[in-house]
PDB file of C-alpha atoms and ligand atoms in Angstrom:
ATOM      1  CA  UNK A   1      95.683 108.026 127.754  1.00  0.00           C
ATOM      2  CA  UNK A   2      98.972 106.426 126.643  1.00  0.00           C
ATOM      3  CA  UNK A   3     101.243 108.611 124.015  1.00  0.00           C
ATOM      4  CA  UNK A   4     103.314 107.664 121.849  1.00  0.00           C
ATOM      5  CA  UNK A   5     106.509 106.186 122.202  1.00  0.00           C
ATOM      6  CA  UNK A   6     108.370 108.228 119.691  1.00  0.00           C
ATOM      7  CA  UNK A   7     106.485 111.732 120.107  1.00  0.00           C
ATOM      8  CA  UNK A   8     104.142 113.319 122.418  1.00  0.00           C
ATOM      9  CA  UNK A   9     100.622 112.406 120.456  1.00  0.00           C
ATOM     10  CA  UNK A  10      97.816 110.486 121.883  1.00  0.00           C
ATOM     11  CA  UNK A  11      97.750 107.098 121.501  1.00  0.00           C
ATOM     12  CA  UNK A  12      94.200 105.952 120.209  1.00  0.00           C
ATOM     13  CA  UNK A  13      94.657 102.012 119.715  1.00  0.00           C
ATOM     14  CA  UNK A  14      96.452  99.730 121.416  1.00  0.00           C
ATOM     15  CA  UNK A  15      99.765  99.938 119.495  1.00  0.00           C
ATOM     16  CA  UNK A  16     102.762 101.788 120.838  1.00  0.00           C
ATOM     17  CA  UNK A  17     102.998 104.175 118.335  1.00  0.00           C
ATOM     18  CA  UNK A  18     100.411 107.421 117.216  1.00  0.00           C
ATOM     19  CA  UNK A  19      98.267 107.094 114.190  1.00  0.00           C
ATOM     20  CA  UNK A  20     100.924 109.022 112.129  1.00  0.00           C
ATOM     21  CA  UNK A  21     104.017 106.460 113.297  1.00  0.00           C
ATOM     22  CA  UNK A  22     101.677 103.492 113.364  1.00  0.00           C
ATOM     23  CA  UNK A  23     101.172 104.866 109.517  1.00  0.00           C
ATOM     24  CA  UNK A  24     104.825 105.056 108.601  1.00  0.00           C
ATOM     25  CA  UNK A  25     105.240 101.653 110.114  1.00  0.00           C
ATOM     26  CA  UNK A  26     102.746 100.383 108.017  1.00  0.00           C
ATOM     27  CA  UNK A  27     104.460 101.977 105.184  1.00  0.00           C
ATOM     28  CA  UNK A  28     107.774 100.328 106.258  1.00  0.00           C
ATOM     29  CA  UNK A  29     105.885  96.589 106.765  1.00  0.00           C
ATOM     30  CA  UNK A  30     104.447  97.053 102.715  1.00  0.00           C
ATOM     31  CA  UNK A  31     107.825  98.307 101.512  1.00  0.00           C
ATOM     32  CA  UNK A  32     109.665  95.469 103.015  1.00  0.00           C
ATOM     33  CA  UNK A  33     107.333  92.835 101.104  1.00  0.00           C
ATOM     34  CA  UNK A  34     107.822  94.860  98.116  1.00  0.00           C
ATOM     35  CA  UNK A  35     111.503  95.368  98.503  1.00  0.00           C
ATOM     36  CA  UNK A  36     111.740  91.252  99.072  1.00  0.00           C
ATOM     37  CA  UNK A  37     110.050  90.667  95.608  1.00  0.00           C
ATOM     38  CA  UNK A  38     112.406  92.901  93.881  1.00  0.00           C
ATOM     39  CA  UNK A  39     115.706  91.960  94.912  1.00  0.00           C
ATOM     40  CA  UNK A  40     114.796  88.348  95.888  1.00  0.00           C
ATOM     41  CA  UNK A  41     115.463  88.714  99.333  1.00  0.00           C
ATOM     42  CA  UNK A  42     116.712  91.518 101.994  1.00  0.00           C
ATOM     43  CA  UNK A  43     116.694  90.741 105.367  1.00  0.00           C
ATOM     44  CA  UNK A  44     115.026  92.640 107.462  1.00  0.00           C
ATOM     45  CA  UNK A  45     117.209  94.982 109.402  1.00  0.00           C
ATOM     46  CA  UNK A  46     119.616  95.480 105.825  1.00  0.00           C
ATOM     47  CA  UNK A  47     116.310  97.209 104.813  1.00  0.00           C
ATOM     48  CA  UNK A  48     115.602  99.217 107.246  1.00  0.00           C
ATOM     49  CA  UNK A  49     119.414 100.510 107.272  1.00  0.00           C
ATOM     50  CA  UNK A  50     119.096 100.916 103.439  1.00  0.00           C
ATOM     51  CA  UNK A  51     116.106 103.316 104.283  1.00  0.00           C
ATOM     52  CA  UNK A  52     117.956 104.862 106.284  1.00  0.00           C
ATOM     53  CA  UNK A  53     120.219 106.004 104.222  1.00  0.00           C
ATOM     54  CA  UNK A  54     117.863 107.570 101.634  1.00  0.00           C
ATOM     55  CA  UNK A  55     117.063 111.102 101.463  1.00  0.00           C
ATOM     56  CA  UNK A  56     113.957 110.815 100.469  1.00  0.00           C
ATOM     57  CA  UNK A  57     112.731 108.590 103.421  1.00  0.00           C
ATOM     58  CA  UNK A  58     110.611 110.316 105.573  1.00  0.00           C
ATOM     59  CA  UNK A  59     111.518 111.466 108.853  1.00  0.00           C
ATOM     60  CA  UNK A  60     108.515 109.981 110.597  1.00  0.00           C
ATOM     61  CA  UNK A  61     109.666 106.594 109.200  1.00  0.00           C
ATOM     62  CA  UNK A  62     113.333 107.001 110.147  1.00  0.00           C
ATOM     63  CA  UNK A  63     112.307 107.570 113.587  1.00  0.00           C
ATOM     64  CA  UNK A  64     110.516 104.395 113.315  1.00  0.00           C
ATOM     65  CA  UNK A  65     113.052 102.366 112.175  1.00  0.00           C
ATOM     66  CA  UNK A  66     115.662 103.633 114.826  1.00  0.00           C
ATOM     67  CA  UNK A  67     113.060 102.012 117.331  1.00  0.00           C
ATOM     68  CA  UNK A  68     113.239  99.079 115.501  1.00  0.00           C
ATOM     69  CA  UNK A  69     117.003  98.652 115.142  1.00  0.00           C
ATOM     70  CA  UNK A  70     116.951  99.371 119.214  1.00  0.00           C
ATOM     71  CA  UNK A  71     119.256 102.780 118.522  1.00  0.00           C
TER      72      UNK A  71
HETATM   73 ZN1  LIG B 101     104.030 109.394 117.186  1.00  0.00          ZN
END
């Protein structure tokens, strides 16, 4: 069995992440849409490097988003 990319947990679909990153990239995904409504647009990666800058994101999503920025 495959784990996953960013920790050591089982990987039980076919994504690349565990169920508790595929979770905080879900989180990220609904965020973005919401963030996109409220400030009329964002691209993409100025989001996720907003995020990262805010205490209160989660540590499970940060370490999803420096996957996705490539860092
Ligand atoms: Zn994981």
């Amino acid at each position: 069995m495959n784990t996953c990319k960013l920790c050591d947990n089982n990987i039980e679909n076919k994504g690349k992440f565990c169920i508790y990153h595929n979770n905080a990239l879900d989180n990220l995904n609904s965020g973005y849409v919401i963030w996109k409504n409220r400030v009329d647009y964002i691209e993409r990666e100025q989001y996720l490097k907003t995020l990262l800058e805010i205490s209160t994101t989660g540590t499970l999503v940060k370490q999803v988003i420096m996957d996705e920025l490539g860092r």
